[in-house]
PDB file of C-alpha atoms in Angstrom:
ATOM      1  CA  MET A   1     -13.427  35.040 -27.163  1.00  0.00           C
ATOM      2  CA  SER A   2     -13.537  32.611 -23.987  1.00  0.00           C
ATOM      3  CA  ASN A   3     -11.185  29.653 -23.227  1.00  0.00           C
ATOM      4  CA  SER A   4     -13.273  27.838 -21.071  1.00  0.00           C
ATOM      5  CA  ILE A   5     -14.745  24.749 -22.669  1.00  0.00           C
ATOM      6  CA  GLU A   6     -18.434  23.757 -22.953  1.00  0.00           C
ATOM      7  CA  ILE A   7     -20.376  20.038 -21.689  1.00  0.00           C
ATOM      8  CA  PRO A   8     -23.396  20.329 -22.963  1.00  0.00           C
ATOM      9  CA  PHE A   9     -26.465  19.562 -21.008  1.00  0.00           C
ATOM     10  CA  SER A  10     -26.418  15.763 -22.611  1.00  0.00           C
ATOM     11  CA  THR A  11     -22.949  14.441 -21.272  1.00  0.00           C
ATOM     12  CA  THR A  12     -24.257  15.453 -17.919  1.00  0.00           C
ATOM     13  CA  LEU A  13     -28.004  13.761 -18.223  1.00  0.00           C
ATOM     14  CA  LEU A  14     -25.782  10.473 -19.246  1.00  0.00           C
ATOM     15  CA  VAL A  15     -23.950  10.790 -16.442  1.00  0.00           C
ATOM     16  CA  ARG A  16     -26.721  11.461 -14.040  1.00  0.00           C
ATOM     17  CA  ASP A  17     -28.605   8.110 -15.866  1.00  0.00           C
ATOM     18  CA  THR A  18     -25.641   5.893 -16.031  1.00  0.00           C
ATOM     19  CA  CYS A  19     -22.223   6.750 -13.082  1.00  0.00           C
ATOM     20  CA  LEU A  20     -22.557   3.680 -10.637  1.00  0.00           C
ATOM     21  CA  CYS A  21     -20.579   5.741  -8.576  1.00  0.00           C
ATOM     22  CA  LEU A  22     -23.242   8.639  -8.073  1.00  0.00           C
ATOM     23  CA  HIS A  23     -26.072   5.799  -7.742  1.00  0.00           C
ATOM     24  CA  VAL A  24     -24.350   3.799  -5.126  1.00  0.00           C
ATOM     25  CA  GLN A  25     -23.448   7.056  -3.646  1.00  0.00           C
ATOM     26  CA  ARG A  26     -26.933   7.786  -3.614  1.00  0.00           C
ATOM     27  CA  ALA A  27     -28.239   4.122  -2.358  1.00  0.00           C
ATOM     28  CA  ALA A  28     -25.546   4.147   0.341  1.00  0.00           C
ATOM     29  CA  ARG A  29     -28.005   7.759   2.135  1.00  0.00           C
ATOM     30  CA  ALA A  30     -30.683   6.177   1.231  1.00  0.00           C
ATOM     31  CA  LEU A  31     -30.195   2.964   3.304  1.00  0.00           C
ATOM     32  CA  ALA A  32     -28.015   4.680   6.119  1.00  0.00           C
ATOM     33  CA  ARG A  33     -30.906   7.175   6.641  1.00  0.00           C
ATOM     34  CA  LEU A  34     -33.401   4.113   6.969  1.00  0.00           C
ATOM     35  CA  PHE A  35     -31.071   1.672   9.426  1.00  0.00           C
ATOM     36  CA  ASP A  36     -30.418   5.114  11.220  1.00  0.00           C
ATOM     37  CA  ASP A  37     -33.815   5.319  11.761  1.00  0.00           C
ATOM     38  CA  ALA A  38     -34.605   1.690  13.054  1.00  0.00           C
ATOM     39  CA  LEU A  39     -31.639   1.290  15.166  1.00  0.00           C
ATOM     40  CA  ARG A  40     -32.433   4.867  16.819  1.00  0.00           C
ATOM     41  CA  PRO A  41     -34.833   3.059  19.294  1.00  0.00           C
ATOM     42  CA  ALA A  42     -31.899   0.177  20.318  1.00  0.00           C
ATOM     43  CA  GLY A  43     -29.511   3.625  21.025  1.00  0.00           C
ATOM     44  CA  LEU A  44     -27.574   2.782  17.404  1.00  0.00           C
ATOM     45  CA  THR A  45     -26.339   4.394  14.143  1.00  0.00           C
ATOM     46  CA  ASN A  46     -26.716   2.006  11.169  1.00  0.00           C
ATOM     47  CA  GLY A  47     -23.009   2.479  11.053  1.00  0.00           C
ATOM     48  CA  GLN A  48     -22.554   1.410  14.936  1.00  0.00           C
ATOM     49  CA  PHE A  49     -24.377  -1.324  14.333  1.00  0.00           C
ATOM     50  CA  SER A  50     -21.567  -2.944  11.985  1.00  0.00           C
ATOM     51  CA  LEU A  51     -19.178  -2.258  13.518  1.00  0.00           C
ATOM     52  CA  MET A  52     -20.543  -3.666  16.566  1.00  0.00           C
ATOM     53  CA  MET A  53     -21.518  -6.977  14.237  1.00  0.00           C
ATOM     54  CA  SER A  54     -17.869  -7.249  13.597  1.00  0.00           C
ATOM     55  CA  LEU A  55     -16.625  -7.668  17.237  1.00  0.00           C
ATOM     56  CA  ASN A  56     -18.977 -10.405  17.717  1.00  0.00           C
ATOM     57  CA  ARG A  57     -16.269 -13.434  17.587  1.00  0.00           C
ATOM     58  CA  PRO A  58     -15.439 -15.980  19.669  1.00  0.00           C
ATOM     59  CA  GLU A  59     -12.186 -14.179  19.815  1.00  0.00           C
ATOM     60  CA  PRO A  60     -11.320 -10.306  20.342  1.00  0.00           C
ATOM     61  CA  PRO A  61      -9.250  -9.066  16.105  1.00  0.00           C
ATOM     62  CA  PRO A  62      -6.903  -6.824  16.244  1.00  0.00           C
ATOM     63  CA  MET A  63      -7.674  -3.643  14.720  1.00  0.00           C
ATOM     64  CA  GLY A  64      -6.769  -4.373  11.494  1.00  0.00           C
ATOM     65  CA  PRO A  65      -9.090  -6.427  10.084  1.00  0.00           C
ATOM     66  CA  VAL A  66     -11.796  -4.330  11.774  1.00  0.00           C
ATOM     67  CA  ALA A  67     -10.694  -1.529   9.343  1.00  0.00           C
ATOM     68  CA  ALA A  68     -10.516  -3.827   6.123  1.00  0.00           C
ATOM     69  CA  LEU A  69     -13.919  -5.284   6.979  1.00  0.00           C
ATOM     70  CA  LEU A  70     -15.607  -1.903   7.386  1.00  0.00           C
ATOM     71  CA  ALA A  71     -13.330  -0.400   4.171  1.00  0.00           C
ATOM     72  CA  MET A  72     -11.856   2.230   6.964  1.00  0.00           C
ATOM     73  CA  ASP A  73      -8.239   3.678   7.876  1.00  0.00           C
ATOM     74  CA  GLN A  74      -7.739   2.568  11.479  1.00  0.00           C
ATOM     75  CA  THR A  75      -7.939   5.901  12.284  1.00  0.00           C
ATOM     76  CA  THR A  76     -11.487   6.352  11.270  1.00  0.00           C
ATOM     77  CA  LEU A  77     -12.287   3.197  13.242  1.00  0.00           C
ATOM     78  CA  THR A  78     -10.608   4.633  16.748  1.00  0.00           C
ATOM     79  CA  ALA A  79     -12.927   7.346  15.866  1.00  0.00           C
ATOM     80  CA  ALA A  80     -16.254   4.849  15.196  1.00  0.00           C
ATOM     81  CA  LEU A  81     -14.998   3.167  18.410  1.00  0.00           C
ATOM     82  CA  LYS A  82     -14.589   6.094  21.051  1.00  0.00           C
ATOM     83  CA  PRO A  83     -18.195   6.878  21.328  1.00  0.00           C
ATOM     84  CA  LEU A  84     -18.606   2.909  22.126  1.00  0.00           C
ATOM     85  CA  GLN A  85     -16.064   3.013  24.145  1.00  0.00           C
ATOM     86  CA  ARG A  86     -17.830   5.899  26.276  1.00  0.00           C
ATOM     87  CA  LYS A  87     -20.805   3.877  26.358  1.00  0.00           C
ATOM     88  CA  GLY A  88     -19.066   0.898  27.767  1.00  0.00           C
ATOM     89  CA  TRP A  89     -20.181  -1.337  24.981  1.00  0.00           C
ATOM     90  CA  VAL A  90     -16.551  -2.126  23.502  1.00  0.00           C
ATOM     91  CA  MET A  91     -13.222  -2.394  24.420  1.00  0.00           C
ATOM     92  CA  VAL A  92      -9.959  -2.122  23.267  1.00  0.00           C
ATOM     93  CA  MET A  93      -7.839  -3.486  24.735  1.00  0.00           C
ATOM     94  CA  GLU A  94      -3.542  -4.337  23.946  1.00  0.00           C
ATOM     95  CA  ASN A  95      -2.606  -8.028  21.933  1.00  0.00           C
ATOM     96  CA  PRO A  96      -0.771  -9.925  24.218  1.00  0.00           C
ATOM     97  CA  ARG A  97       1.071 -10.966  21.541  1.00  0.00           C
ATOM     98  CA  ASP A  98       2.507  -7.197  19.757  1.00  0.00           C
ATOM     99  CA  ARG A  99       1.902  -4.661  22.066  1.00  0.00           C
ATOM    100  CA  ARG A 100       2.121  -2.422  19.461  1.00  0.00           C
ATOM    101  CA  GLY A 101      -1.735  -3.699  18.188  1.00  0.00           C
ATOM    102  CA  ARG A 102      -5.152  -3.378  20.003  1.00  0.00           C
ATOM    103  CA  LEU A 103      -7.694  -6.096  20.122  1.00  0.00           C
ATOM    104  CA  LEU A 104     -11.204  -4.895  20.030  1.00  0.00           C
ATOM    105  CA  SER A 105     -14.254  -6.741  22.013  1.00  0.00           C
ATOM    106  CA  LEU A 106     -17.847  -6.031  22.813  1.00  0.00           C
ATOM    107  CA  THR A 107     -18.792  -5.526  26.317  1.00  0.00           C
ATOM    108  CA  ALA A 108     -21.212  -7.679  28.069  1.00  0.00           C
ATOM    109  CA  GLU A 109     -23.343  -4.400  27.723  1.00  0.00           C
ATOM    110  CA  GLY A 110     -22.312  -4.036  24.366  1.00  0.00           C
ATOM    111  CA  LYS A 111     -23.437  -7.299  23.321  1.00  0.00           C
ATOM    112  CA  ALA A 112     -26.917  -7.050  24.696  1.00  0.00           C
ATOM    113  CA  VAL A 113     -27.602  -3.585  22.980  1.00  0.00           C
ATOM    114  CA  LEU A 114     -26.583  -5.965  19.686  1.00  0.00           C
ATOM    115  CA  ALA A 115     -28.662  -8.199  20.941  1.00  0.00           C
ATOM    116  CA  ARG A 116     -31.694  -6.049  21.663  1.00  0.00           C
ATOM    117  CA  ALA A 117     -30.852  -4.120  18.134  1.00  0.00           C
ATOM    118  CA  LEU A 118     -30.529  -7.414  15.919  1.00  0.00           C
ATOM    119  CA  PRO A 119     -34.026  -8.654  16.209  1.00  0.00           C
ATOM    120  CA  ILE A 120     -34.165  -4.542  14.591  1.00  0.00           C
ATOM    121  CA  TRP A 121     -31.384  -5.041  12.158  1.00  0.00           C
ATOM    122  CA  ILE A 122     -33.805  -8.327  10.724  1.00  0.00           C
ATOM    123  CA  GLU A 123     -36.626  -6.746  10.147  1.00  0.00           C
ATOM    124  CA  THR A 124     -35.860  -3.611   8.436  1.00  0.00           C
ATOM    125  CA  HIS A 125     -33.189  -5.943   6.152  1.00  0.00           C
ATOM    126  CA  ALA A 126     -36.067  -8.123   5.334  1.00  0.00           C
ATOM    127  CA  ALA A 127     -38.806  -5.173   4.530  1.00  0.00           C
ATOM    128  CA  LEU A 128     -35.780  -3.756   2.285  1.00  0.00           C
ATOM    129  CA  ASP A 129     -35.543  -7.530   0.765  1.00  0.00           C
ATOM    130  CA  ASP A 130     -38.988  -8.384  -0.012  1.00  0.00           C
ATOM    131  CA  GLY A 131     -39.411  -4.617  -1.851  1.00  0.00           C
ATOM    132  CA  LEU A 132     -36.392  -5.258  -4.286  1.00  0.00           C
ATOM    133  CA  PRO A 133     -37.107  -7.763  -7.074  1.00  0.00           C
ATOM    134  CA  ASP A 134     -37.354 -11.942  -6.961  1.00  0.00           C
ATOM    135  CA  GLY A 135     -33.356 -12.863  -6.378  1.00  0.00           C
ATOM    136  CA  GLY A 136     -32.617  -8.708  -6.547  1.00  0.00           C
ATOM    137  CA  ALA A 137     -31.182  -8.308  -3.710  1.00  0.00           C
ATOM    138  CA  ALA A 138     -29.292 -11.820  -3.402  1.00  0.00           C
ATOM    139  CA  ARG A 139     -27.902 -10.484  -6.916  1.00  0.00           C
ATOM    140  CA  LEU A 140     -27.264  -6.936  -5.635  1.00  0.00           C
ATOM    141  CA  ARG A 141     -25.508  -7.964  -2.963  1.00  0.00           C
ATOM    142  CA  GLN A 142     -23.581  -9.337  -4.866  1.00  0.00           C
ATOM    143  CA  ASP A 143     -21.956  -7.298  -7.398  1.00  0.00           C
ATOM    144  CA  LEU A 144     -22.109  -4.609  -4.252  1.00  0.00           C
ATOM    145  CA  GLN A 145     -19.067  -7.561  -3.289  1.00  0.00           C
ATOM    146  CA  VAL A 146     -17.471  -7.066  -5.906  1.00  0.00           C
ATOM    147  CA  LEU A 147     -17.391  -3.733  -6.149  1.00  0.00           C
ATOM    148  CA  SER A 148     -16.416  -3.664  -2.599  1.00  0.00           C
ATOM    149  CA  GLY A 149     -13.611  -6.237  -3.776  1.00  0.00           C
ATOM    150  CA  SER A 150     -15.236  -7.998  -0.679  1.00  0.00           C
ATOM    151  CA  GLU A 151     -16.051 -11.027  -2.341  1.00  0.00           C
ATOM    152  CA  THR A 152     -15.614 -14.158  -0.149  1.00  0.00           C
ATOM    153  CA  PRO A 153     -16.892 -17.578  -0.134  1.00  0.00           C
ATOM    154  CA  LYS A 154     -20.038 -18.478   2.131  1.00  0.00           C
ATOM    155  CA  SER A 155     -19.784 -19.139   4.831  1.00  0.00           C
ATOM    156  CA  ALA A 156     -21.572 -23.356   5.322  1.00  0.00           C
ATOM    157  CA  GLY A 157     -25.100 -23.204   6.161  1.00  0.00           C
ATOM    158  CA  THR A 158     -25.446 -18.954   5.750  1.00  0.00           C
ATOM    159  CA  SER A 159     -28.058 -18.023   3.629  1.00  0.00           C
ATOM    160  CA  SER A 160     -27.213 -14.453   1.867  1.00  0.00           C
ATOM    161  CA  ARG A 161     -30.945 -14.002   3.118  1.00  0.00           C
ATOM    162  CA  PRO A 162     -31.283 -12.472   6.280  1.00  0.00           C
ATOM    163  CA  ARG A 163     -35.215 -14.167   7.054  1.00  0.00           C
ATOM    164  CA  GLN A 164     -34.471 -14.517  11.238  1.00  0.00           C
ATOM    165  CA  SER A 165     -37.483 -13.926  12.930  1.00  0.00           C
ATOM    166  CA  ALA A 166     -37.070 -12.219  16.010  1.00  0.00           C
ATOM    167  CA  ARG A 167     -38.152 -15.637  18.156  1.00  0.00           C
ATOM    168  CA  ALA A 168     -36.008 -17.906  16.014  1.00  0.00           C
ATOM    169  CA  MET A 169     -33.164 -15.001  18.148  1.00  0.00           C
ATOM    170  CA  GLY A 170     -34.335 -15.669  20.992  1.00  0.00           C
ATOM    171  CA  GLU A 171     -36.865 -13.199  22.573  1.00  0.00           C
TER     172      GLU A 171
END
């Protein structure tokens, strides 16, 4: 007599069809491939674009808030920064207020790369939004922010839909 427990195949199908984690993972992989392919001509991956965009601020941010925004630990952030530093796109410097901490900033070349990538991101994102039912993209963003615990109030004048044209971006 076997001690193994048999899980019915119907349960497997139920998990396949209803597991939010599975569906979010699959969607994340599909979106990552889509944006990786789109951003390749700019020399960036989707992860590098997101990281560099998170550094595009008036003042260099400390590593902690950047890691939190990107939902990664500081060790993973440090590893993600290395290739960007080697390319001369990102600078990591000592925090003058806390010598143990580091501040992150884009270099002039990094800002130029990001500026070239932004119209690609806008176009790809608009096509993705257009492929969802009316209101679906905004609702999906809202739901994902709740799931990730990153729900933040919208900045004044910020649309939930990135629809700026490349021309409006100064291209």
